[in-house]
Structures are given as C-alpha cells and as structure tokens.
Short mmCIF file of C-alpha atoms and ligand atoms in Angstrom, two decimals:
data_model
loop_
_atom_site.label_atom_id
_atom_site.label_comp_id
_atom_site.label_asym_id
_atom_site.label_seq_id
_atom_site.Cartn_x
_atom_site.Cartn_y
_atom_site.Cartn_z
CA MET O 7 -18.04 -32.65 -3.14
CA ALA O 8 -14.46 -31.40 -3.37
CA GLU O 9 -13.57 -29.00 -6.20
CA THR O 10 -10.27 -28.61 -7.97
CA SER O 11 -8.56 -25.41 -9.02
CA GLU O 12 -5.13 -24.46 -10.40
CA VAL O 13 -4.68 -21.58 -7.96
CA VAL O 14 -6.52 -20.45 -4.82
CA ILE O 15 -5.99 -16.84 -3.72
CA ILE O 16 -6.95 -16.03 -0.13
CA GLY O 17 -8.14 -12.40 0.05
CA GLY O 18 -10.10 -10.31 -2.44
CA GLY O 19 -8.42 -6.95 -1.79
CA LEU O 20 -6.21 -5.01 -4.17
CA VAL O 21 -3.34 -7.48 -3.83
CA GLY O 22 -5.45 -10.60 -4.34
CA LEU O 23 -7.30 -9.09 -7.29
CA SER O 24 -4.07 -7.92 -8.91
CA ILE O 25 -2.61 -11.42 -8.58
CA ALA O 26 -5.80 -12.90 -10.04
CA TYR O 27 -5.74 -10.52 -13.01
CA HIS O 28 -2.02 -11.04 -13.69
CA LEU O 29 -2.35 -14.84 -13.49
CA ALA O 30 -5.36 -14.88 -15.82
CA GLU O 31 -3.58 -12.55 -18.24
CA ARG O 32 -0.70 -15.08 -18.34
CA GLY O 33 -3.14 -17.82 -19.29
CA VAL O 34 -3.82 -19.42 -15.90
CA ARG O 35 -7.56 -19.94 -16.14
CA ARG O 36 -8.73 -21.95 -13.13
CA VAL O 37 -8.15 -19.36 -10.45
CA VAL O 38 -10.47 -18.83 -7.52
CA VAL O 39 -10.30 -15.85 -5.17
CA LEU O 40 -11.76 -16.60 -1.72
CA GLU O 41 -12.92 -13.52 0.18
CA ARG O 42 -14.37 -13.84 3.67
CA GLU O 43 -16.50 -10.67 3.41
CA ALA O 44 -19.71 -10.22 1.42
CA MET O 45 -17.89 -7.80 -0.91
CA TRP O 46 -14.46 -7.71 -2.52
CA ALA O 47 -11.92 -4.98 -1.62
CA ARG O 48 -13.67 -3.92 1.61
CA GLY O 49 -10.62 -4.30 3.90
CA SER O 50 -7.60 -2.00 3.89
CA SER O 51 -8.10 -1.52 0.17
CA ALA O 52 -11.32 0.44 0.82
CA ARG O 53 -9.57 2.77 3.28
CA SER O 54 -6.45 3.77 1.36
CA ALA O 55 -5.53 7.41 0.82
CA GLY O 56 -4.65 6.53 -2.78
CA GLY O 57 -1.08 7.85 -2.76
CA VAL O 58 1.35 6.67 -5.44
CA ARG O 59 5.00 7.65 -5.28
CA LEU O 60 8.37 6.62 -6.58
CA GLU O 61 10.61 7.62 -3.66
CA PHE O 62 11.73 4.51 -1.79
CA SER O 63 14.97 3.30 -0.24
CA HIS O 64 15.30 0.05 -2.25
CA PRO O 65 15.65 -0.02 -6.06
CA SER O 66 13.16 -2.92 -6.12
CA SER O 67 10.52 -0.87 -4.30
CA ILE O 68 11.09 1.98 -6.77
CA GLN O 69 10.65 -0.41 -9.69
CA PHE O 70 7.45 -1.69 -8.04
CA SER O 71 6.15 1.88 -7.90
CA GLN O 72 7.18 2.63 -11.48
CA TYR O 73 5.21 -0.36 -12.76
CA GLY O 74 2.19 0.69 -10.69
CA LEU O 75 2.39 4.34 -11.71
CA ALA O 76 2.51 3.47 -15.42
CA MET O 77 -0.48 1.17 -15.00
CA PHE O 78 -2.53 3.79 -13.12
CA GLN O 79 -1.67 6.45 -15.74
CA ASN O 80 -2.95 4.16 -18.53
CA PHE O 81 -5.66 2.41 -16.57
CA GLU O 82 -8.56 3.52 -18.75
CA ASP O 83 -6.90 2.25 -21.95
CA LEU O 84 -6.04 -1.04 -20.25
CA PHE O 85 -9.21 -1.72 -18.26
CA GLY O 86 -11.93 0.59 -19.61
CA ILE O 87 -12.28 2.54 -16.37
CA SER O 88 -10.20 5.51 -15.25
CA ALA O 89 -8.05 5.24 -12.12
CA SER O 90 -8.44 9.05 -11.83
CA PHE O 91 -4.70 9.47 -11.49
CA ASN O 92 -3.87 13.05 -10.44
CA PRO O 93 -0.14 13.83 -10.80
CA CYS O 94 -0.09 16.28 -7.91
CA GLY O 95 3.43 15.23 -6.82
CA TYR O 96 4.77 14.19 -3.42
CA LEU O 97 6.57 16.61 -1.14
CA PHE O 98 8.49 15.09 1.80
CA ILE O 99 9.66 17.57 4.45
CA THR O 100 12.09 17.02 7.30
CA ARG O 101 13.36 18.93 10.32
CA GLU O 102 16.16 16.47 11.12
CA PRO O 103 19.64 17.12 9.68
CA GLN O 104 20.55 13.43 9.78
CA ARG O 105 17.42 12.40 7.92
CA TRP O 106 18.02 15.20 5.41
CA ASP O 107 21.50 13.81 4.65
CA ALA O 108 19.98 10.38 4.07
CA MET O 109 17.23 11.84 1.87
CA LYS O 110 19.78 13.64 -0.33
CA GLU O 111 21.80 10.45 -0.69
CA LEU O 112 18.70 8.46 -1.57
CA ALA O 113 17.64 11.15 -4.07
CA SER O 114 20.88 10.49 -5.99
CA MET O 115 20.13 6.77 -6.09
CA GLN O 116 16.51 7.44 -7.09
CA ARG O 117 17.61 9.71 -9.96
CA THR O 118 19.79 6.93 -11.38
CA LEU O 119 16.55 4.92 -11.73
CA GLY O 120 14.82 7.76 -13.58
CA VAL O 121 12.93 9.25 -10.63
CA PRO O 122 12.82 13.03 -11.21
CA VAL O 123 13.26 13.96 -7.56
CA GLU O 124 14.24 17.51 -6.61
CA THR O 125 15.88 18.50 -3.34
CA LEU O 126 14.66 21.79 -1.87
CA ALA O 127 16.42 24.00 0.66
CA PRO O 128 14.20 25.71 3.28
CA ASP O 129 13.94 29.04 1.41
CA GLU O 130 12.99 27.26 -1.84
CA LEU O 131 10.42 25.19 0.02
CA HIS O 132 8.75 28.20 1.62
CA ALA O 133 8.85 30.20 -1.63
CA ARG O 134 7.16 27.41 -3.61
CA TYR O 135 4.74 26.20 -0.95
CA SER O 136 3.79 29.21 1.12
CA TYR O 137 1.08 27.28 3.03
CA ILE O 138 3.86 25.50 4.95
CA HIS O 139 4.95 27.19 8.16
CA MET O 140 7.99 25.34 9.46
CA PRO O 141 10.76 27.62 10.78
CA ASP O 142 12.95 24.65 11.75
CA VAL O 143 12.73 22.78 8.43
CA VAL O 144 16.08 21.59 7.09
CA GLY O 145 15.04 20.35 3.66
CA ALA O 146 12.49 18.67 1.41
CA THR O 147 12.24 16.48 -1.66
CA PHE O 148 9.67 16.81 -4.40
CA CYS O 149 8.78 14.35 -7.17
CA GLY O 150 6.34 15.68 -9.76
CA GLN O 151 5.58 12.27 -11.29
CA ASP O 152 3.91 11.06 -8.10
CA GLY O 153 0.24 11.55 -7.32
CA VAL O 154 -3.01 10.08 -6.17
CA ALA O 155 -5.33 7.53 -7.79
CA ASP O 156 -8.62 5.85 -6.94
CA PRO O 157 -8.16 2.43 -5.27
CA GLY O 158 -11.84 1.51 -5.70
CA ALA O 159 -11.71 2.02 -9.47
CA VAL O 160 -8.48 0.02 -9.70
CA ALA O 161 -9.91 -2.89 -7.73
CA TYR O 162 -13.05 -2.84 -9.88
CA GLY O 163 -11.03 -2.77 -13.11
CA TRP O 164 -8.97 -5.79 -12.09
CA MET O 165 -11.96 -7.67 -10.72
CA ARG O 166 -13.96 -7.20 -13.92
CA ARG O 167 -11.06 -8.16 -16.19
CA ALA O 168 -10.12 -11.16 -14.07
CA GLN O 169 -13.73 -12.40 -14.19
CA ALA O 170 -13.85 -11.88 -17.95
CA LEU O 171 -10.75 -14.08 -18.21
CA GLY O 172 -12.42 -16.84 -16.19
CA VAL O 173 -11.39 -16.12 -12.60
CA GLU O 174 -14.01 -16.96 -9.97
CA ILE O 175 -14.38 -14.53 -7.08
CA ARG O 176 -16.19 -16.23 -4.23
CA LEU O 177 -17.56 -14.08 -1.43
CA ASN O 178 -18.47 -15.08 2.15
CA ALA O 179 -15.71 -17.69 1.83
CA ARG O 180 -13.39 -17.49 4.83
CA VAL O 181 -10.50 -19.94 4.60
CA THR O 182 -10.18 -21.85 7.86
CA GLU O 183 -7.72 -24.61 6.89
CA ILE O 184 -4.80 -24.98 4.53
CA ALA O 185 -4.21 -28.62 3.63
CA GLN O 186 -0.75 -30.01 2.99
CA SER O 187 0.88 -33.33 2.27
CA GLY O 188 4.55 -34.25 2.07
CA GLY O 189 5.77 -30.65 2.25
CA ARG O 190 3.38 -29.45 -0.50
CA VAL O 191 0.21 -27.43 -0.23
CA ILE O 192 -2.76 -29.37 -1.61
CA GLY O 193 -5.74 -27.08 -1.04
CA VAL O 194 -7.94 -25.19 1.39
CA VAL O 195 -11.10 -25.61 3.41
CA THR O 196 -13.57 -22.76 3.93
CA GLN O 197 -15.75 -22.01 6.94
CA ASP O 198 -18.77 -23.77 5.43
CA GLY O 199 -16.73 -26.95 4.95
CA ALA O 200 -16.11 -26.54 1.19
CA VAL O 201 -12.87 -28.22 0.09
CA ILE O 202 -10.91 -26.88 -2.86
CA HIS O 203 -7.92 -28.92 -4.01
CA ALA O 204 -5.16 -26.82 -5.57
CA PRO O 205 -1.39 -27.17 -6.00
CA VAL O 206 -0.94 -23.42 -5.48
CA VAL O 207 -2.40 -21.35 -2.61
CA ILE O 208 -1.59 -17.65 -2.24
CA ASN O 209 -1.89 -15.64 0.95
CA ALA O 210 -3.11 -12.12 0.06
CA ALA O 211 -4.96 -11.59 3.33
CA GLY O 212 -3.68 -8.07 4.09
CA PRO O 213 -3.81 -7.31 7.83
CA GLN O 214 -4.94 -10.90 8.48
CA ALA O 215 -1.90 -12.35 6.68
CA ARG O 216 -0.27 -13.62 9.86
CA PHE O 217 -3.33 -15.69 10.80
CA VAL O 218 -3.56 -17.12 7.31
CA GLY O 219 0.17 -17.87 7.34
CA ALA O 220 -0.26 -19.72 10.63
CA LEU O 221 -2.87 -21.98 8.95
CA ALA O 222 0.04 -23.14 6.77
CA GLY O 223 2.44 -23.40 9.72
CA LEU O 224 4.33 -20.30 8.61
CA ASP O 225 5.25 -17.32 10.79
CA LEU O 226 4.75 -14.22 8.65
CA PRO O 227 5.67 -11.14 10.72
CA VAL O 228 2.77 -8.89 9.67
CA PHE O 229 0.99 -6.83 12.30
CA PRO O 230 -2.12 -4.64 11.91
CA TYR O 231 -1.94 -0.99 13.02
CA ARG O 232 -4.79 1.50 12.88
CA ARG O 233 -4.34 4.52 10.63
CA SER O 234 -6.94 7.32 10.56
CA VAL O 235 -7.76 9.78 7.81
CA TYR O 236 -10.00 12.87 8.02
CA VAL O 237 -11.44 15.16 5.36
CA THR O 238 -12.41 18.83 5.76
CA ASP O 239 -15.30 20.64 4.14
CA ALA O 240 -14.65 22.57 0.90
CA PHE O 241 -11.71 24.75 1.84
CA SER O 242 -10.33 27.69 -0.15
CA GLY O 243 -7.72 28.77 2.39
CA LEU O 244 -5.04 26.66 0.65
CA PRO O 245 -4.10 26.64 -3.06
CA SER O 246 -6.50 24.64 -5.23
CA GLU O 247 -3.62 22.32 -6.15
CA ILE O 248 -1.06 21.15 -3.62
CA PRO O 249 1.18 18.09 -3.62
CA MET O 250 0.67 15.21 -1.23
CA THR O 251 2.63 16.99 1.50
CA LEU O 252 4.20 14.93 4.28
CA GLU O 253 6.29 15.92 7.26
CA PHE O 254 8.42 13.06 8.42
CA GLU O 255 8.98 13.64 12.11
CA ASN O 256 5.33 13.68 13.18
CA THR O 257 4.31 11.43 10.26
CA SER O 258 1.44 13.70 9.29
CA TYR O 259 0.31 14.52 5.76
CA ILE O 260 -2.21 16.56 3.80
CA ARG O 261 -3.45 16.59 0.22
CA ARG O 262 -6.35 17.91 -1.80
CA GLU O 263 -9.45 15.70 -2.01
CA GLY O 264 -11.46 17.65 -4.57
CA ARG O 265 -12.21 21.00 -2.93
CA SER O 266 -11.55 19.55 0.52
CA ILE O 267 -8.32 18.71 2.34
CA LEU O 268 -7.56 15.13 3.34
CA MET O 269 -5.20 14.63 6.27
CA GLY O 270 -3.73 11.68 8.08
CA MET O 271 -1.07 10.67 10.55
CA SER O 272 0.58 7.60 12.06
CA ASP O 273 0.68 7.45 15.85
CA PRO O 274 3.86 5.56 16.85
CA LEU O 275 2.51 5.15 20.40
CA GLU O 276 -0.58 3.23 19.32
CA PRO O 277 -0.12 -0.55 19.72
CA SER O 278 -0.99 -3.13 17.09
CA SER O 279 -4.72 -3.96 17.04
CA ASP O 280 -7.68 -4.66 14.75
CA ASN O 281 -9.41 -1.44 15.80
CA VAL O 282 -10.82 0.46 12.81
CA ASP O 283 -12.91 3.00 14.76
CA THR O 284 -12.22 6.71 14.54
CA ASP O 285 -12.15 8.58 17.84
CA GLN O 286 -11.93 12.09 19.20
CA ALA O 287 -8.48 11.59 20.75
CA SER O 288 -6.82 10.58 17.48
CA LEU O 289 -8.62 13.38 15.64
CA GLU O 290 -7.40 15.98 18.15
CA LYS O 291 -3.84 14.68 17.93
CA LEU O 292 -3.92 14.86 14.15
CA VAL O 293 -5.47 18.31 13.99
CA GLY O 294 -3.02 19.70 16.57
CA THR O 295 -0.08 18.28 14.63
CA VAL O 296 -1.21 19.47 11.21
CA LEU O 297 -2.06 22.97 12.47
CA SER O 298 1.49 23.31 13.80
CA TRP O 299 2.81 23.38 10.21
CA VAL O 300 -0.26 24.34 8.10
CA PRO O 301 -1.83 27.09 10.25
CA ALA O 302 -4.27 28.14 7.50
CA LEU O 303 -6.25 24.96 8.24
CA GLU O 304 -7.42 26.62 11.49
CA GLN O 305 -10.35 27.93 9.39
CA ALA O 306 -11.38 24.50 8.05
CA SER O 307 -14.01 22.14 9.48
CA ILE O 308 -13.67 18.38 9.64
CA MET O 309 -16.57 16.75 7.79
CA ARG O 310 -15.80 13.05 7.95
CA GLY O 311 -13.11 10.51 8.65
CA TRP O 312 -12.34 6.82 8.63
CA ALA O 313 -9.76 4.40 9.94
CA GLY O 314 -8.24 1.28 8.48
CA LEU O 315 -5.35 -1.07 9.07
CA TYR O 316 -1.80 -0.83 7.82
CA GLU O 317 -0.34 -4.34 7.55
CA VAL O 318 3.13 -3.69 8.90
CA SER O 319 6.28 -5.80 8.52
CA PRO O 320 9.36 -5.34 10.74
CA ASP O 321 11.18 -3.21 8.12
CA ASP O 322 8.12 -1.57 6.50
CA THR O 323 8.68 -3.52 3.29
CA ALA O 324 6.44 -6.18 1.76
CA ILE O 325 7.07 -9.91 2.14
CA ILE O 326 6.69 -11.75 -1.15
CA GLY O 327 7.68 -15.27 -2.15
CA GLU O 328 7.05 -19.00 -1.81
CA ALA O 329 7.38 -20.73 1.56
CA GLU O 330 10.62 -22.69 1.91
CA SER O 331 8.82 -25.10 4.22
CA LEU O 332 5.68 -25.58 2.08
CA SER O 333 6.03 -25.83 -1.66
CA GLY O 334 3.18 -24.17 -3.58
CA PHE O 335 2.27 -21.80 -0.73
CA PHE O 336 2.96 -18.20 -1.82
CA TYR O 337 2.46 -14.89 0.00
CA ALA O 338 2.26 -11.21 -0.92
CA VAL O 339 1.78 -9.48 2.40
CA GLY O 340 3.13 -6.82 4.80
CA PHE O 341 2.91 -3.85 2.44
CA SER O 342 3.17 -1.48 5.41
CA GLY O 343 1.01 1.30 3.99
CA HIS O 344 2.25 1.01 0.38
CA GLY O 345 -0.06 -1.76 -0.73
CA PHE O 346 -2.12 0.29 -3.16
CA MET O 347 0.82 1.65 -5.14
CA HIS O 348 2.65 -1.69 -4.99
CA SER O 349 -0.33 -3.94 -5.73
CA PRO O 350 0.12 -3.87 -9.54
CA ALA O 351 3.74 -5.05 -9.35
CA ALA O 352 2.98 -7.49 -6.53
CA GLY O 353 0.38 -9.13 -8.74
CA ARG O 354 2.81 -9.32 -11.63
CA VAL O 355 5.72 -10.85 -9.68
CA VAL O 356 3.53 -13.41 -7.92
CA ALA O 357 2.09 -14.44 -11.30
CA GLU O 358 5.65 -14.72 -12.61
CA LEU O 359 6.73 -16.85 -9.65
CA VAL O 360 3.70 -19.14 -9.91
CA THR O 361 4.17 -19.70 -13.66
CA GLY O 362 7.92 -20.25 -13.35
CA ALA O 363 8.95 -17.02 -15.10
CA ALA O 364 11.78 -14.80 -13.86
CA PRO O 365 10.38 -11.92 -11.77
CA PHE O 366 10.83 -8.56 -13.51
CA VAL O 367 12.32 -7.13 -10.30
CA ASP O 368 14.93 -8.50 -7.88
CA LEU O 369 12.80 -9.92 -5.07
CA ALA O 370 15.61 -10.28 -2.51
CA PRO O 371 14.47 -7.19 -0.51
CA PHE O 372 11.02 -8.82 -0.19
CA ALA O 373 12.17 -12.29 0.85
CA LEU O 374 10.81 -13.63 4.14
CA GLU O 375 14.26 -15.05 4.83
CA ARG O 376 15.75 -11.52 5.08
CA PHE O 377 14.51 -11.29 8.66
CA ARG O 378 17.12 -13.87 9.65
CA TYR O 379 19.86 -11.32 8.97
CA GLN O 380 17.95 -8.04 8.54
CA THR O 381 19.97 -4.84 8.66
CA THR O 382 18.12 -2.23 6.58
CA HIS O 383 14.79 -0.46 7.00
CA GLU O 384 12.55 1.43 4.57
CA THR O 385 13.02 5.11 5.43
CA PHE O 386 10.27 6.65 3.27
CA VAL O 387 7.34 5.70 5.49
CA ILE O 388 4.50 7.72 6.97
C1 LIG Z 18 -5.81 4.87 6.21
C2 LIG Z 18 -4.98 4.16 5.17
C3 LIG Z 18 -4.34 4.90 4.19
C4 LIG Z 18 -3.56 4.26 3.24
N1 LIG Z 18 -2.99 5.01 2.26
C5 LIG Z 18 -2.25 4.39 1.28
C6 LIG Z 18 -1.68 5.15 0.22
O1 LIG Z 18 -1.80 6.38 0.18
N2 LIG Z 18 -0.99 4.48 -0.73
C7 LIG Z 18 -0.80 3.12 -0.70
O2 LIG Z 18 -0.13 2.58 -1.57
N3 LIG Z 18 -1.35 2.38 0.30
C8 LIG Z 18 -2.06 2.98 1.28
N4 LIG Z 18 -2.62 2.24 2.29
C9 LIG Z 18 -2.32 0.79 2.34
C10 LIG Z 18 -3.18 -0.01 1.38
O3 LIG Z 18 -4.54 0.36 1.50
C11 LIG Z 18 -2.99 -1.48 1.73
O4 LIG Z 18 -1.61 -1.78 1.77
C12 LIG Z 18 -3.64 -2.37 0.67
O5 LIG Z 18 -5.00 -2.06 0.53
C13 LIG Z 18 -3.48 -3.83 1.07
O6 LIG Z 18 -4.26 -4.60 0.18
P1 LIG Z 18 -4.53 -6.11 0.52
O7 LIG Z 18 -5.30 -6.66 -0.62
O8 LIG Z 18 -3.23 -6.76 0.88
O9 LIG Z 18 -5.37 -6.08 1.88
P2 LIG Z 18 -6.97 -5.96 2.10
O10 LIG Z 18 -7.58 -4.92 1.23
O11 LIG Z 18 -7.18 -5.84 3.54
O12 LIG Z 18 -7.45 -7.34 1.54
C14 LIG Z 18 -7.25 -8.55 2.26
C15 LIG Z 18 -8.53 -9.33 2.16
O13 LIG Z 18 -8.32 -10.61 2.73
C16 LIG Z 18 -9.55 -11.02 3.29
N5 LIG Z 18 -9.27 -12.12 4.22
C17 LIG Z 18 -8.56 -12.08 5.37
N6 LIG Z 18 -8.52 -13.30 5.94
C18 LIG Z 18 -9.22 -14.13 5.12
C19 LIG Z 18 -9.53 -15.52 5.18
N7 LIG Z 18 -9.14 -16.31 6.18
N8 LIG Z 18 -10.26 -16.05 4.17
C20 LIG Z 18 -10.69 -15.29 3.12
N9 LIG Z 18 -10.43 -13.95 3.03
C21 LIG Z 18 -9.69 -13.38 4.01
C22 LIG Z 18 -10.04 -9.75 3.97
O14 LIG Z 18 -11.42 -9.79 4.22
C23 LIG Z 18 -9.65 -8.68 2.96
O15 LIG Z 18 -10.70 -8.37 2.06
C24 LIG Z 18 -3.40 2.85 3.25
C25 LIG Z 18 -4.05 2.10 4.24
C26 LIG Z 18 -4.84 2.75 5.19
C27 LIG Z 18 -5.53 1.92 6.23
#
C-alpha cells in the first residue's frame, strides 16, 4: 500500500541528516530519509577528514562555514554529544606569486566578514612553523578559528534529534524512481517497490547525486572523484599541535590525528570514478609529495588509510535549490570536498526553501542555473 509523507529525503549522509533535523526543528514532522545502505552516514560522510574552515572565495560560502563552525563549537549543548571540535587553525601555503596575490585580496574580503585571517610572509611562516621546509614559498594565510571536528558524532547527533522530532530514517531503501505529474514531483519508488507519495523530494545523494537527479530528468553536474587519506603511527617528530597545513600547488595536507599525523592529497590526473580502494601507487605519490615539504615525516610509519569520494561540481561549489523544471524537487549536492563543514548550513537553507522562508544566505552562488553563464571558480580547494 502506498504511504504518504510531507518530505522525502534521498540520502542519509551528513547533508540528508542535517536537512532532516532542520526541517523537523522548523515543525515539519512527516519527513522520511531513504538511505540505500544498511547504515546511515556510511558514504562520503564516513570518510571525511573533518576539516572546518572559514576561508572561501564567495561570501555565501564563508557564511555557510560560519554557521557550521558555530554549531560544531556548541554541538554538545545543542545535541548532547560533543563534535570534538579542535580549533587547531588552517594554514594555506603557496609557492605561486599569482595565487598569493589572489589570496591576499581574498583575505581582505574575508576579514570584512569577520574572518580573522592572517597573511604570513615566508620568513614569518618558517619562524612560526619550523616543520615546514619550503625554500620557494611565497606566502601563507592562517585562520585560528578554523579546526577539525568529528563527522561521525555530528551525524549521530542530528540523526538522534531528527528521530526524536518524528523523522523516520529508513535503511536498505534505495530510490529507483521519482514520480512526477504536471511538472510537479509527487513521490518516489524504492527498490523493493514501496511507493511514498510526497509533494517534496530532496536529492542529498552525495557522489550519487547525478544519478538521482537523472531519475527526475535533471542534469546535475556532480562527479565522483577518489580522495585518499593516510594516518601514521604515534609520531613525536612534529610539534604536538599543528594547524591543518595545506600546500596548494600539490594539493597535499597534514594535520594531527591524536598523536598521529593524518595526511591527504588530491591527484588531478585521476579520472572520475566510484573507486574507493586505497592502493600503493597513490600512497607513494602522497608520501613523496608530503616529504618534499615536511621532511621530518621521513621517520614516521603509515599505519592505516582509507579512500572516499569527493562529489565535485564544475566550479567546486555546492549546487543547492529547487528544480526549475520540476516543482517540489530540491537538491543539496556537489559539495566538492566541503560537505562536512557546509552540511549544517545546507540543511538550514534547504529547510528554509522548503518551508517558504527566506534563506539566511544569498543562494545565487549555489544556483544550478549559474552554469549557464559561469565565470568564477572556488579557489580555496584541496
Ligand atoms: C577523503 C575525504 C576527505 C574529506 N575531508 C573533508 C573535510 O576535511 N571537510 C569537509 O567539509 N568535507 C570533507 N570531505 C567531504 C565530505 O565528506 C562530503 O562532502 C560529505 O560527507 C557529503 O555528504 P553527503 O551527505 O552529501 O554524501 P554521503 O555521505 O555520500 O551521503 C549520501 C548518501 O546517499 C545515499 N544514496 C545514494 N543514492 C541513493 C539512492 N538512490 N537511494 C537512497 N540513498 C542513496 C548513499 O548511500 C549515501 O549514504 C571529505 C571527503 C573525503 C572522501
């Protein structure tokens, strides 16, 4: 027998759970989250490095981060479980003069929005962070409000609160059809043939967002790319506290993970795929790159690693809104590696859109329609 719901959310990752919580908090009670796996938040959300930072190229992205940061800082008071936010700061380093000019310009814009970003000349950088060996560095930015939080705890906190407010989270429920009539969405069908009628359906399917969009006849340009992360054994050869430290040109980064060091890198030569295996070649590339600027890590041993999927849009910025061609079909997708830090605000703005409230942030930079005339690109991306 067909069921009826007010809202169906496709995807039980951080973004879907945040939307569910924010909707329920606004009084929308009949919300069902459909997750194809046997467990919620097992996709990209389970593989995140947990980074949270305020430095972005668009004011709207910065406001997204500010909302998320405040929520993570107060997560225990709000949800009864700590998000383990560690304000270790973010340090972005560049060797390219042109990029450095752009970073300084963006730092001015970021400061006007209250982001306490510092610009560091090479001698200041090396004096403050002596573990960095980069003779050709041209500059760096540091923001001490940024840090790292625990995505698993955040997902759990939202899931528990959403359920307490009446949201149903249904597992093993892959959506295979999105039903529509007269230009409106009217519900979904799952793999076991269950039909759920609903006037609002939300695509929060992470790296699978394009496939789910296609079920509604919509082309959402979101492509999965593998990203690998490795963790060393307990390592005392670096200071016990270091910022999330990222070098732009090779897109590699390191941070503390307890007494260990966590490191990652994006490989621009790797094509889009669903591959989430780690392999020796990517490990060797990462280690070689990181050792070139943090030579002390030569003494560390890799203990474990994992890979997951970034869900990448053409300009590395999320795509959020309601389909022009299908009323009632919303999407919050394409977070391009920022989906943990932006999931709180994504949940809030989608809940605002669905309930007819004005979004707290200008959503123009996230509009799907921007790709018709796109000219800008997020520059703070690793
Ligand atoms: C290695 C790595 C490091 C990262 N580091 C950071 C970081 O430091 N900071 C940061 O902000 N972000 C980071 N990210 C990105 C972040 O993890 C993602 O942007 C975020 O988790 C996306 O959440 P999501 O809910 O959209 O996707 P997911 O967690 O993938 O959730 C989507 C869900 O949809 C489900 N689904 C798909 N299709 C269907 C269907 N047809 N029916 C039902 N369910 C379906 C999937 O099973 C999945 O559970 C990182 C990602 C990776 C891989």
